[in-house]
Coordinates of C-alpha atoms in Angstrom, one line a residue:
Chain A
X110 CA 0.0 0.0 0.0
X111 CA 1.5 3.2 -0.7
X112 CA 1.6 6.1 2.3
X113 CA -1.2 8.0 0.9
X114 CA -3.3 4.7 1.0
X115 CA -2.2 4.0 4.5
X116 CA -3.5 7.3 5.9
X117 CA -6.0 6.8 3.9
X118 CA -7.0 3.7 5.5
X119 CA -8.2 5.2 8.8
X120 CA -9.7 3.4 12.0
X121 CA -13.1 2.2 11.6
X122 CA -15.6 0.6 9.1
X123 CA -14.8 4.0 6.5
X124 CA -11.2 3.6 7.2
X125 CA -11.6 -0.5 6.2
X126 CA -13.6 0.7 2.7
X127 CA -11.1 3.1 1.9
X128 CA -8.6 0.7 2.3
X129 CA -10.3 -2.2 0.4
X130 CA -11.4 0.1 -2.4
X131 CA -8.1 -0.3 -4.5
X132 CA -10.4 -3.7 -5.4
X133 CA -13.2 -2.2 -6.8
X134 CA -12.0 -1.1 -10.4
X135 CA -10.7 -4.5 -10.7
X136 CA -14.6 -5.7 -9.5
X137 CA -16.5 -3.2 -11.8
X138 CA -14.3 -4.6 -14.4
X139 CA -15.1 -8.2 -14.4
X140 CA -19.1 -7.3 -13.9
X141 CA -18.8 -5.1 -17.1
X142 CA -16.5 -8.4 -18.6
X143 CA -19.3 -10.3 -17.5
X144 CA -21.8 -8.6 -18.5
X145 CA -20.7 -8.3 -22.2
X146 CA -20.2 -12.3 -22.8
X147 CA -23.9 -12.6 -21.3
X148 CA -25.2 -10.1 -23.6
X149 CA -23.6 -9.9 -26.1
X150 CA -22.3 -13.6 -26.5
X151 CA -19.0 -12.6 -28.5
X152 CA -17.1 -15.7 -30.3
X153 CA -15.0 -16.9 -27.6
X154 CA -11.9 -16.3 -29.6
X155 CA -12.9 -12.8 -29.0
X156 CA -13.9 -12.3 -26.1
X157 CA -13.8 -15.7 -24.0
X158 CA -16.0 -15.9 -20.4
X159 CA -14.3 -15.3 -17.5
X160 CA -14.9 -19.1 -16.0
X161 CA -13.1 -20.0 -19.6
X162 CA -9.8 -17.9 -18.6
X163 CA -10.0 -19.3 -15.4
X164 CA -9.8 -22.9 -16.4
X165 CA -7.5 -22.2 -19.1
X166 CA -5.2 -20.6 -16.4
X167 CA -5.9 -23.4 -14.0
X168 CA -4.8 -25.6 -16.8
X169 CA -1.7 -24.0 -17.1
X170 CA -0.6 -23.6 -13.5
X171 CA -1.3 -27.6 -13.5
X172 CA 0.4 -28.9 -16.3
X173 CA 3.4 -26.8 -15.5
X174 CA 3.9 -25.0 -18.9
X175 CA 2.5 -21.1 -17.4
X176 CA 5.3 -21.5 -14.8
X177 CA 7.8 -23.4 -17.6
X178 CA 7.5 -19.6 -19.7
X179 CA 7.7 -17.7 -16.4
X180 CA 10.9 -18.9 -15.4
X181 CA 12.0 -18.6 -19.1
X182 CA 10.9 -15.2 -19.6
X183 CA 12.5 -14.5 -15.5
X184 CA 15.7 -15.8 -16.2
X185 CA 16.5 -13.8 -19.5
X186 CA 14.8 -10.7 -17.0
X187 CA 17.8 -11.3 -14.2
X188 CA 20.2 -11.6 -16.7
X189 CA 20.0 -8.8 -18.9
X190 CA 18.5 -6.3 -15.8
X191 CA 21.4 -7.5 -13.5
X192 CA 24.3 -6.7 -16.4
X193 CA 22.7 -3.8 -17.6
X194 CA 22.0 -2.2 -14.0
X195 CA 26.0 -3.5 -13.3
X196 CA 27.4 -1.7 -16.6
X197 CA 24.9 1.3 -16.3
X198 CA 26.2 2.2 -13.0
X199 CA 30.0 1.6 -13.1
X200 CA 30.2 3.5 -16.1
X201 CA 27.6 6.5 -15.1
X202 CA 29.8 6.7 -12.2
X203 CA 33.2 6.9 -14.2
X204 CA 31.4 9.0 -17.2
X205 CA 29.9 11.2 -14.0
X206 CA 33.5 11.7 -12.4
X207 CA 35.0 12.8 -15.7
X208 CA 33.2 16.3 -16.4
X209 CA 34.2 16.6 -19.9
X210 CA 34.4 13.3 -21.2
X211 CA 30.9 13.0 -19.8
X212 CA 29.8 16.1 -21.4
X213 CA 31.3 15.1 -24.9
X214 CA 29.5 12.2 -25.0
X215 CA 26.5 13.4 -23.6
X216 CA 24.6 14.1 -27.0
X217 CA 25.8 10.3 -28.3
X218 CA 24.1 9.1 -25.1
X219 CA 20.9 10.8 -25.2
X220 CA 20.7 9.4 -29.1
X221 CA 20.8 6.1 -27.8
X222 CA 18.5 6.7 -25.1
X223 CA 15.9 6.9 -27.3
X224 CA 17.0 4.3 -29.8
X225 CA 17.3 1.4 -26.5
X226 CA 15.5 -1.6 -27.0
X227 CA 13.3 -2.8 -28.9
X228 CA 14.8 -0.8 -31.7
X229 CA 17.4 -2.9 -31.5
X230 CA 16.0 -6.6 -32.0
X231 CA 16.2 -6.6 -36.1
X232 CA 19.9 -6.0 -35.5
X233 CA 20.3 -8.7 -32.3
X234 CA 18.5 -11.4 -34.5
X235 CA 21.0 -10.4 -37.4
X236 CA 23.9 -10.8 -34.7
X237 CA 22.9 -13.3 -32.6
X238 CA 19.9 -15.3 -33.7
X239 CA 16.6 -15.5 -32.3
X240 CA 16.5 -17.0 -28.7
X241 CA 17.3 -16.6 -25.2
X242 CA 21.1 -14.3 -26.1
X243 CA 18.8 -12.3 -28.2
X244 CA 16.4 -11.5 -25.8
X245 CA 18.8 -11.2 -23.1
X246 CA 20.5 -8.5 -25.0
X247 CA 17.7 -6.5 -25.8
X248 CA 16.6 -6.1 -22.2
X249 CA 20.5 -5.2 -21.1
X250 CA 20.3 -2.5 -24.0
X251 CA 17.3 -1.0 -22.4
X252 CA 18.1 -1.0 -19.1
X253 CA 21.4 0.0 -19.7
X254 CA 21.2 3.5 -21.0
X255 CA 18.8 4.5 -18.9
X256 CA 20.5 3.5 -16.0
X257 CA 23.9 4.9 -16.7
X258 CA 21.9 8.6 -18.0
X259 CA 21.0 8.4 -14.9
X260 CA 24.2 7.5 -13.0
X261 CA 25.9 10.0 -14.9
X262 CA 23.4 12.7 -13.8
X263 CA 22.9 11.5 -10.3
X264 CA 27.3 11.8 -10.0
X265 CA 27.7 15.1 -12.0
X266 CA 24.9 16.7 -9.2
X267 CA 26.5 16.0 -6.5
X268 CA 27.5 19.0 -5.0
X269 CA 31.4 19.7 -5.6
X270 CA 31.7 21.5 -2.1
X271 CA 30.8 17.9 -0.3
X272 CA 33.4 16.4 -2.3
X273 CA 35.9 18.8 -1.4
X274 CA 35.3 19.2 1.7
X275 CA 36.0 15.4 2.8
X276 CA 38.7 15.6 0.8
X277 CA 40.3 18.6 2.8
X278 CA 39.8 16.5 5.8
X279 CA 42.3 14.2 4.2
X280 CA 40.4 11.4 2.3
X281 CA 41.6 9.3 -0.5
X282 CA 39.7 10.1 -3.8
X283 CA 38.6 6.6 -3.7
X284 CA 37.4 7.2 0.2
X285 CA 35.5 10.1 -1.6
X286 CA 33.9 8.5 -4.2
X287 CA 32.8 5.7 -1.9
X288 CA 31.5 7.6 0.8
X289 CA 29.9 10.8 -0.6
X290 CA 30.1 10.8 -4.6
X291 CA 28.2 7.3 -4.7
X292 CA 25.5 7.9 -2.0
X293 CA 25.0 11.2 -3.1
X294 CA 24.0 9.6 -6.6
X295 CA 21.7 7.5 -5.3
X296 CA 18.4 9.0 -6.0
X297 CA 19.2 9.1 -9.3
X298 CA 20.6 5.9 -10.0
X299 CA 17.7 4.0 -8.1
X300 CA 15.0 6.4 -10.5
X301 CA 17.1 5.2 -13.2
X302 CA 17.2 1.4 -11.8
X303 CA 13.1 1.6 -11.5
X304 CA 12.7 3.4 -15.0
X305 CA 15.3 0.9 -16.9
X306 CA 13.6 -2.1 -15.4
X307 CA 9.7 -0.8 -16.6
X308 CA 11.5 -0.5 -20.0
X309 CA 13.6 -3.8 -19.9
X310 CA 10.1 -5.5 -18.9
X311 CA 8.3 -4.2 -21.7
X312 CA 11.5 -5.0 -23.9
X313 CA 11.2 -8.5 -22.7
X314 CA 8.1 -9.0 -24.0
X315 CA 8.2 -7.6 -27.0
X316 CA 11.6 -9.8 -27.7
X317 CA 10.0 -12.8 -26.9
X318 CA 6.9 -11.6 -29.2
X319 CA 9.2 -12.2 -32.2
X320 CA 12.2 -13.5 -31.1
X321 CA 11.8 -16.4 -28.8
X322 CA 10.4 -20.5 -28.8
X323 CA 9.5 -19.8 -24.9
X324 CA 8.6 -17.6 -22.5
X325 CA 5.5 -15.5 -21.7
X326 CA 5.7 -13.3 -25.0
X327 CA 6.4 -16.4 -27.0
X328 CA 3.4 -18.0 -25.3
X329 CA 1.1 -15.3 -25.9
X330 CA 2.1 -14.6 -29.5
X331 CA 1.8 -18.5 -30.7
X332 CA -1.7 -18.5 -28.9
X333 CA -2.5 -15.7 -31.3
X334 CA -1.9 -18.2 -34.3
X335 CA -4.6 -20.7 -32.9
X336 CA -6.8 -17.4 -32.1
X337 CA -6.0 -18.6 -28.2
X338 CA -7.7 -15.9 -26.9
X339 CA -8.2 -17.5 -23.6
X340 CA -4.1 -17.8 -23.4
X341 CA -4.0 -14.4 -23.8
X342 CA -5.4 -13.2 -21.7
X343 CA -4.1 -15.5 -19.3
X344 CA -1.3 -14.6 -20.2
X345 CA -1.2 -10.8 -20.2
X346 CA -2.7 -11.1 -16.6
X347 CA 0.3 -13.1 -15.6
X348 CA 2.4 -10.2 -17.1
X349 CA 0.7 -7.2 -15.6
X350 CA 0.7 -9.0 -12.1
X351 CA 4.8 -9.8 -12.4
X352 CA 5.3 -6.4 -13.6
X353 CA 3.6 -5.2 -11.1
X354 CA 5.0 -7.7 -8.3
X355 CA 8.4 -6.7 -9.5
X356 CA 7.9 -2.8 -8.9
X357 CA 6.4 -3.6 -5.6
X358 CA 8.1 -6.2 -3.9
X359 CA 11.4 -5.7 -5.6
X360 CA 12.5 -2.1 -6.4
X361 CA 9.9 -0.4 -4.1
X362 CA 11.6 -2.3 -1.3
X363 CA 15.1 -1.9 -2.3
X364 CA 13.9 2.4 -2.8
X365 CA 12.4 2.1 1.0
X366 CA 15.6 0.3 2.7
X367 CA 18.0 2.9 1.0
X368 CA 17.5 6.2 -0.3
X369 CA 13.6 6.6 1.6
X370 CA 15.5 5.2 5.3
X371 CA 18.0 7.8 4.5
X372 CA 15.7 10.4 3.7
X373 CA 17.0 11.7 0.2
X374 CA 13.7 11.0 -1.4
X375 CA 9.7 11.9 -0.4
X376 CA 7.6 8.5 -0.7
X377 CA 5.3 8.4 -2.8
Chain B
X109 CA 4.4 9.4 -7.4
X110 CA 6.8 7.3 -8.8
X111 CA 5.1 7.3 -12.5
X112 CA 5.9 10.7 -12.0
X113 CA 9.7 10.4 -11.2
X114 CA 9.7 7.3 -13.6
X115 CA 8.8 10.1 -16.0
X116 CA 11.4 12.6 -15.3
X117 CA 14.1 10.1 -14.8
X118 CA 13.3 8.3 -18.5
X119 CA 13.3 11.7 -20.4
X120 CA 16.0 12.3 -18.1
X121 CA 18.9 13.1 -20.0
X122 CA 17.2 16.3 -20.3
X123 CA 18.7 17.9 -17.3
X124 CA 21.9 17.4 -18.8
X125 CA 21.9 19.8 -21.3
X126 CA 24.2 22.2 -20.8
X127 CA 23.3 26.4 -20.9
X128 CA 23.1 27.7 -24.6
X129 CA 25.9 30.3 -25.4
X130 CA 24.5 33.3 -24.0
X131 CA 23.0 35.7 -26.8
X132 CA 25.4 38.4 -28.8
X133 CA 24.6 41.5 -30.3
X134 CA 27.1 40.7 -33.6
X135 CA 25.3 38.5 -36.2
X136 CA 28.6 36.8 -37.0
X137 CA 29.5 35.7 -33.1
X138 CA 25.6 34.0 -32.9
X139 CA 25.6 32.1 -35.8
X140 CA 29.5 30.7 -34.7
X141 CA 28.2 29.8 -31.1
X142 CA 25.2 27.7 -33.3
X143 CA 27.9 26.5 -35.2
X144 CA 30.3 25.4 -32.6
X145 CA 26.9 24.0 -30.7
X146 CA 26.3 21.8 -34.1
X147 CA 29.7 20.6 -33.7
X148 CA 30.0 19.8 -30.4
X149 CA 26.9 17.7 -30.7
X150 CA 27.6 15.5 -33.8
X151 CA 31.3 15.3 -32.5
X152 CA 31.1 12.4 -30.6
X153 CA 28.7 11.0 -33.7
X154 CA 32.2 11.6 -35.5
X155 CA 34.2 9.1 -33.0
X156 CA 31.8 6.4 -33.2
X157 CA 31.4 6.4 -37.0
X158 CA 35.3 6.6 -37.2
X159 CA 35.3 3.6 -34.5
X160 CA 32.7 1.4 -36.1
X161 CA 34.9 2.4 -39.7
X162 CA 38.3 1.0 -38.7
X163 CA 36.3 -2.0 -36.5
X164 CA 34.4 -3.1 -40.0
X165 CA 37.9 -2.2 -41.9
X166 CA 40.3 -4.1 -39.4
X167 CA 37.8 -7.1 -38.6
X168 CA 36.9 -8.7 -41.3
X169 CA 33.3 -9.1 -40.8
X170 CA 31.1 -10.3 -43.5
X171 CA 28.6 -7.7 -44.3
X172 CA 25.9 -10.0 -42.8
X173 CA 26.6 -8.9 -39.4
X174 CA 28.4 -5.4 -39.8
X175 CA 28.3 -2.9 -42.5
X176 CA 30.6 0.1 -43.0
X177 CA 29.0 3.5 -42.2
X178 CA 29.5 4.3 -46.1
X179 CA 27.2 1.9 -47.0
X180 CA 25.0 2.5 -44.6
X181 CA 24.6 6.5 -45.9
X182 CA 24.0 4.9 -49.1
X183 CA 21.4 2.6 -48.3
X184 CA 19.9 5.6 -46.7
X185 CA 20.1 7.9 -50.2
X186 CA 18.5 4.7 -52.2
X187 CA 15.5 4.4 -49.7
X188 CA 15.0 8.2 -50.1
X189 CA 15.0 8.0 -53.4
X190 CA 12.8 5.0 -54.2
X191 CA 10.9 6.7 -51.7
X192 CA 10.6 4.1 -49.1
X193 CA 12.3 6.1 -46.2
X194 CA 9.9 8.8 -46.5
X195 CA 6.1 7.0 -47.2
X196 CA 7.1 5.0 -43.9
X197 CA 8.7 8.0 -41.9
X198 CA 4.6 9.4 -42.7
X199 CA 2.9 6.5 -42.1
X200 CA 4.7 5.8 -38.6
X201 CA 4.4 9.9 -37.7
X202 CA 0.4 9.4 -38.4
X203 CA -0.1 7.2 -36.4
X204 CA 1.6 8.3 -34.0
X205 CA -0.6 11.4 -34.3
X206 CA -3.6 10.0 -34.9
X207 CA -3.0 7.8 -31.5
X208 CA -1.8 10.4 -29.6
X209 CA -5.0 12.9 -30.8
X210 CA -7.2 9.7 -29.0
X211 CA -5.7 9.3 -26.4
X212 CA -5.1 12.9 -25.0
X213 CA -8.9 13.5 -25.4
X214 CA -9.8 10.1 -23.9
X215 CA -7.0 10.2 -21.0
X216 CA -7.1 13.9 -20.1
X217 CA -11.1 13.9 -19.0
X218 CA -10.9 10.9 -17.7
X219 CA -8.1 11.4 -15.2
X220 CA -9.2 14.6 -14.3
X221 CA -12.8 13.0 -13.6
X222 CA -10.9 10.1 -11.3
X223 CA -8.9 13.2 -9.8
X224 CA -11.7 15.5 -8.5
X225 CA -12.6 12.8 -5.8
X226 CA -9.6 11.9 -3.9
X227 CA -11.0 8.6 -2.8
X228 CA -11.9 7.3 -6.3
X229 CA -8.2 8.5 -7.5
X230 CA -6.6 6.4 -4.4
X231 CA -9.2 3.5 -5.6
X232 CA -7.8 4.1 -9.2
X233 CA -4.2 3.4 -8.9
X234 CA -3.2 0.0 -8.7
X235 CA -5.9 -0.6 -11.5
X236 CA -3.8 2.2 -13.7
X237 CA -0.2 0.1 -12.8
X238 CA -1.9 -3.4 -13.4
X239 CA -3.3 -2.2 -16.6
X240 CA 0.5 0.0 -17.5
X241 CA 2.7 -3.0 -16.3
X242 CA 0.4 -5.0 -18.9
X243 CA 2.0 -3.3 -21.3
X244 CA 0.2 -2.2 -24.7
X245 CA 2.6 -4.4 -26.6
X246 CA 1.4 -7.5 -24.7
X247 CA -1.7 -7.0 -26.1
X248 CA -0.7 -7.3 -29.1
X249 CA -1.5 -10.5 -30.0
X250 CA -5.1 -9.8 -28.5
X251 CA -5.2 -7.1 -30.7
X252 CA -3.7 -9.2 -34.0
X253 CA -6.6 -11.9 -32.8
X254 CA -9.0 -9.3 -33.6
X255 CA -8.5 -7.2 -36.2
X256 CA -5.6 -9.0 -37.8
X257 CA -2.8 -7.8 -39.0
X258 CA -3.8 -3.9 -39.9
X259 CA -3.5 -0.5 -39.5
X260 CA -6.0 -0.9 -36.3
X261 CA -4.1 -3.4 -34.4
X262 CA -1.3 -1.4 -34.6
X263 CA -3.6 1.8 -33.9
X264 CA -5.0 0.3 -30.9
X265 CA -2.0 -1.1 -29.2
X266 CA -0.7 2.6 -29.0
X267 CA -3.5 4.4 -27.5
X268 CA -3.6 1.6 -25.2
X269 CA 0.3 2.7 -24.2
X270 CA -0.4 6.5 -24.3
X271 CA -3.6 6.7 -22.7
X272 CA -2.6 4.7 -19.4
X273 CA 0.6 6.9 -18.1
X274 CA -1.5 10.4 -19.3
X275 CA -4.3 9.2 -17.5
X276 CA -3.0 7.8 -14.6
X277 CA -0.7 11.2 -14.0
X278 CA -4.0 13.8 -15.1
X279 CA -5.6 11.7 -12.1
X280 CA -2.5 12.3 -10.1
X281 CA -1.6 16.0 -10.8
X282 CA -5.9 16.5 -10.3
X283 CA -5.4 15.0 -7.1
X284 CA -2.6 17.0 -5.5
X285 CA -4.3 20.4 -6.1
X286 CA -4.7 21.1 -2.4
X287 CA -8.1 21.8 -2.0
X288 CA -7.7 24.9 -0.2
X289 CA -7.6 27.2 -3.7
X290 CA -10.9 25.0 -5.1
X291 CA -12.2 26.1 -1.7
X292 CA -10.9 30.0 -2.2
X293 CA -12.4 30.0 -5.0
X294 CA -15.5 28.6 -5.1
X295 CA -16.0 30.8 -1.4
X296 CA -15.7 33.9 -3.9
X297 CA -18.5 32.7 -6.3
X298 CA -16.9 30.8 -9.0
X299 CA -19.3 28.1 -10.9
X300 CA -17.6 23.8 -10.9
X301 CA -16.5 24.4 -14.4
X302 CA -14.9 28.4 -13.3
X303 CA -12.8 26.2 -11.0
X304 CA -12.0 23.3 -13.4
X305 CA -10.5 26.0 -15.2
X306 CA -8.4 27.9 -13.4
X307 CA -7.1 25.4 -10.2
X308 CA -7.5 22.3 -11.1
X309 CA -6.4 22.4 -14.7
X310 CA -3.3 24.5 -14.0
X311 CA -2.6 22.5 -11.2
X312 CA -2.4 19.7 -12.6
X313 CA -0.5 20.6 -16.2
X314 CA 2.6 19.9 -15.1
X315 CA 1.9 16.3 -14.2
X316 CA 0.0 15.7 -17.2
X317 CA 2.9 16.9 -19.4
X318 CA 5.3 14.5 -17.6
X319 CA 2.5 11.8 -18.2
X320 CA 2.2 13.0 -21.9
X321 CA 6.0 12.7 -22.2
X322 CA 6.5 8.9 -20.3
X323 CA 3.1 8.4 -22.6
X324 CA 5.0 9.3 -25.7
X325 CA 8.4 7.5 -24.9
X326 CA 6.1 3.7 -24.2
X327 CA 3.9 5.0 -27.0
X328 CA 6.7 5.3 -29.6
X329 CA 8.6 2.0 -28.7
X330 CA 4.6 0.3 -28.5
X331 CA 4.3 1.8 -32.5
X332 CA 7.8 0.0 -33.8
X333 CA 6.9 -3.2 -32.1
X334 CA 3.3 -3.0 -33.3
X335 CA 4.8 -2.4 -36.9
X336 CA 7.2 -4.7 -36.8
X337 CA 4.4 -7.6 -35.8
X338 CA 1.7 -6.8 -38.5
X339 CA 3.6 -5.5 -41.5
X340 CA 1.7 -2.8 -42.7
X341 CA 4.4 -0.4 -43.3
X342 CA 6.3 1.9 -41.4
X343 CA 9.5 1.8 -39.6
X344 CA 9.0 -0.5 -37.7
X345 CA 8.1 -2.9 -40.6
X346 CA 11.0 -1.9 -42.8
X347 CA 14.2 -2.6 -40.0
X348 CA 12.0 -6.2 -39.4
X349 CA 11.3 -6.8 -43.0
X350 CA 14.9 -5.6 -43.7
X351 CA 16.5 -8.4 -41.3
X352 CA 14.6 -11.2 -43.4
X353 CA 16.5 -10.2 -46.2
X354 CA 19.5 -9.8 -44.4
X355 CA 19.9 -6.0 -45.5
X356 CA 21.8 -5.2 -42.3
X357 CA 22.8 -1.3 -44.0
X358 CA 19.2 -0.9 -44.1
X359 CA 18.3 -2.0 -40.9
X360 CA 20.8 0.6 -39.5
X361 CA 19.3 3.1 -41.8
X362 CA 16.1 2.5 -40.4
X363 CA 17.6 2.4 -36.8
X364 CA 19.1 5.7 -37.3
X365 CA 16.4 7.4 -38.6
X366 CA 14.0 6.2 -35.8
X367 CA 16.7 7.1 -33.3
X368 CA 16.9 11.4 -34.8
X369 CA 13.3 10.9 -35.6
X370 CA 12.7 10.5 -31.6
X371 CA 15.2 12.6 -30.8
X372 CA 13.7 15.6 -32.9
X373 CA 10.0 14.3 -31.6
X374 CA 11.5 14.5 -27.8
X375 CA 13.9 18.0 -27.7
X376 CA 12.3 20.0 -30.0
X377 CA 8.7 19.2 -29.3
X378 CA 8.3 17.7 -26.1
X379 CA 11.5 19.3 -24.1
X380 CA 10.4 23.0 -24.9
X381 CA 6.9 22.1 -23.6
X382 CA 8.0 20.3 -20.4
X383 CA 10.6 23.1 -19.5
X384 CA 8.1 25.6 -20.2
X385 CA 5.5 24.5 -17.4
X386 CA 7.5 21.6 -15.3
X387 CA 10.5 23.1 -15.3
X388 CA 9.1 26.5 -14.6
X389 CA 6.4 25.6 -12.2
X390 CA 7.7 22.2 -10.5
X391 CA 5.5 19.0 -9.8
X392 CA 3.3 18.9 -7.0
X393 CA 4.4 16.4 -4.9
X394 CA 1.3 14.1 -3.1

């Protein structure tokens, strides 16, 4: 729950709707789902009944192949997330610390900023084929640049008078960039880590949409060939709730044991 | 208010931009600053295509994987000329307009409705990041199920990706208008829609530009992946089709052009607006 839903949430039976209500959207929407198979009666690869995604999805979760694609599409997620958020911030911190080779760079960086991605999958199947290296670089090349922009900006603001000023009380530059140069970029590296990872998600899927024999993209693009709508759905459910899971569980924690203990940022 | 900050930190490299040469009286000094400001940009454009020359020239590598930036300039001219480059640079622009026309008049009113009652916003949010992290390029399938592969699928998929992050952050910015200036100034007689106007609206602007912007950067990656999954032209289709045929100097055409075409989309338009209210009038935090 985030703060404002907390206070939100008050003592007492108003308190306990206000806290419950995040549900209701999610409830109007399967009445109104509900409603429009009942009246409308759509072909089912259209728009399949609820009870029909639910089997489906039970189907899945019991013959093993939804979490088969979930680890697939997971695995290629850690990989290229944990080398691009590595390489992002060791070289936004070197890039950072170097004032002018950062700013000669700068306008090749933001070029590629906007380029990361999915831009880049005709080129990765060229170079490495479809398939899990494929995939696995497309997701480092989106989290990558915008997690070293970000780096790079998050060093280059620290203040220059902090820096000195430790160093003046006799610290190494290494001492300095450990202790003030690094924490002092670490708003802007973990915005950078939270934005690169909503882009590398989205990156994921749309590599495995055309690039890939497994995982959840691959699973809901062949169910498009057997007009599976049932799977899709399933399966963009699945997506949304990792997404989601992953921005939650993952990053907001990571954001509230860090820079939000240490006060740098307000909470949402 | 992290969609916000996810916003600011994803245009990002916007704050890096350094000051423009201050303004000169002499015509001759202005246009050398805009000069030396050209160069300094494509310089390090310079090093990499000098780079990628003597890597192609040194390595050996068959023109399957790596072609020199010659031939890619060239591939560029012939598209141009046939006049490939150019019906798909307007085809992917329209509908990227035509998406983005939908989905700020769909978005827009609909946040600010969800805004005006702070319970229903609260209520609103995890539905808004369920929906976003189910990204519109997951639907895509859905999408090809039902109207096959056409200019609607595509269509669709993008005003799925612009109108969640605009609609979610109208909602936002709608909400954290402190009440106190509705209350001002509906305690000196204005009517609901006197008030829409001049708080809540205002308020809210900056928010909804930073949602506009995140909108457009999902929004314009949603369009290439859309094109590059139903072939019906575009960039998008041309860098995929491109790969088939193993054109790799017109696949980094295309990549290029995509790359200045967002680049051009994001300072020129977008930037201008943002530091014009954002930067100007900072984000409400909640």
């Amino acid at each position: 729950m985030t703060t404002v839903q907390a206070r939100a949430a008050g003592p007492g039976r108003l308190g306990q709707l206000r806290a419950a209500s995040p549900i209701i959207p999610f409830v109007v929407l399967l009445l109104i789902w509900a409603g429009i198979v009942a009246i409308f009666e759509p072909r089912t690869t259209t728009l399949p009944p609820i009870q029909r995604i639910a089997n489906t999805a039970w189907s899945m979760i019991s013959d093993g192949s939804l979490w088969t694609n979930i680890l697939a599409s997971l695995e290629r997620l850690v990989y290229g997330a944990i080398t691009g958020v590595v390489t992002g911030v060791v070289l936004g911190v070197i890039a950072g610390l170097n004032r002018r080779v950062a700013k000669f760079f700068e306008p090749l960086i933001m070029f590629f900023s906007g380029l990361s991605g999915i831009v880049w999958i005709p080129l990765a199947i060229a170079w490495l084929g479809i398939g899990r290296a494929m995939v696995i670089f497309v997701i480092w090349n989106s989290v990558f640049f915008l997690v070293f922009s970000n780096t790079m900006l998050g060093v280059q603001l620290v203040p220059r008078v902090l820096e000195d000023g430790v160093q003046t009380l006799g610290a190494s530059r290494w001492h300095t960039i450990l202790h003030v140069t690094i924490p002092g970029a670490l708003p802007n590296m973990m915005a950078g880590i939270r934005a690169g990872l909503g882009f590398g998600w989205r990156a994921l899927i749309a590599a495995e949409l055309v690039g890939a024999s497994s995982g959840l993209g691959h699973m809901i693009y062949s169910a498009s060939q057997y007009l599976r709508s049932d799977i899709i759905i399933t399966g963009c459910i699945v997506i949304g709730l990792m997404g989601m899971t992953l921005d939650r569980l993952v990053l907001h924690r990571l954001e509230m044991r860090t820079i939000a203990r240490w006060g740098m940022v307000s909470d949402e | 208010m992290a969609q916000v900050q996810e916003g600011r930190q994803a245009a990002l490299p916007a704050a890096l931009e350094t000051e423009r040469p201050k303004g000169t009286t002499s015509f001759g000094s202005a246009s050398l600053g805009r000069l030396k400001e050209a160069a300094r940009i494509l310089a390090p454009f310079g090093v990499l295509a000098v780079i990628w020359w003597v890597i192609k020239a040194s390595f050996d590598i068959s023109d399957n994987v790596l072609v020199s930036p010659w031939a890619v300039i060239t591939a560029t001219v012939e598209l141009v000329r046939v006049g490939i480059l150019t019906d798909f640079i307007g085809l992917s622009i329209q509908r990227l307009g035509g998406a983005t026309l939908i989905a700020v008049f769909t978005a827009v009113p609909i946040g600010i409705v969800l805004g005006l009652n702070k319970n229903v916003a609260t209520a609103f949010e995890p539905f808004f990041r369920f929906l976003q992290n189910v990204s519109g390029i997951a639907w895509l399938p859905l999408a090809v199920v039902w109207y096959g592969l056409s200019n609607t699928t595509i269509l669709l998929v993008i005003i799925y990706t612009l109108t969640l992050p605009l609609g979610f952050n109208t909602m936002l910015g709608i909400k954290t208008v402190p009440p106190r200036y509705a209350q001002m100034c509906n305690s000196l007689g204005a009517s609901r829609l006197r008030v829409l106007r001049d708080v809540y609206i205002p308020g809210a602007l900056p928010n909804i530009i930073v949602g506009f912007r995140l909108g457009i950067g999902y929004g314009w990656r949603a369009l290439i992946a859309g094109e590059m999954l139903a072939a019906q032209g575009g960039l998008g289709d041309m860098i995929f089709q491109a790969r088939t045929a193993n054109l790799i100097d017109q696949i980094m055409a295309g990549m290029i052009v995509i790359g200045c075409l967002y680049l051009v989309m994001d300072r020129l338009i977008l930037q201008p607006i943002e530091d014009v209210t954002v930067g100007r009038w900072g984000v409400l935090r909640s």
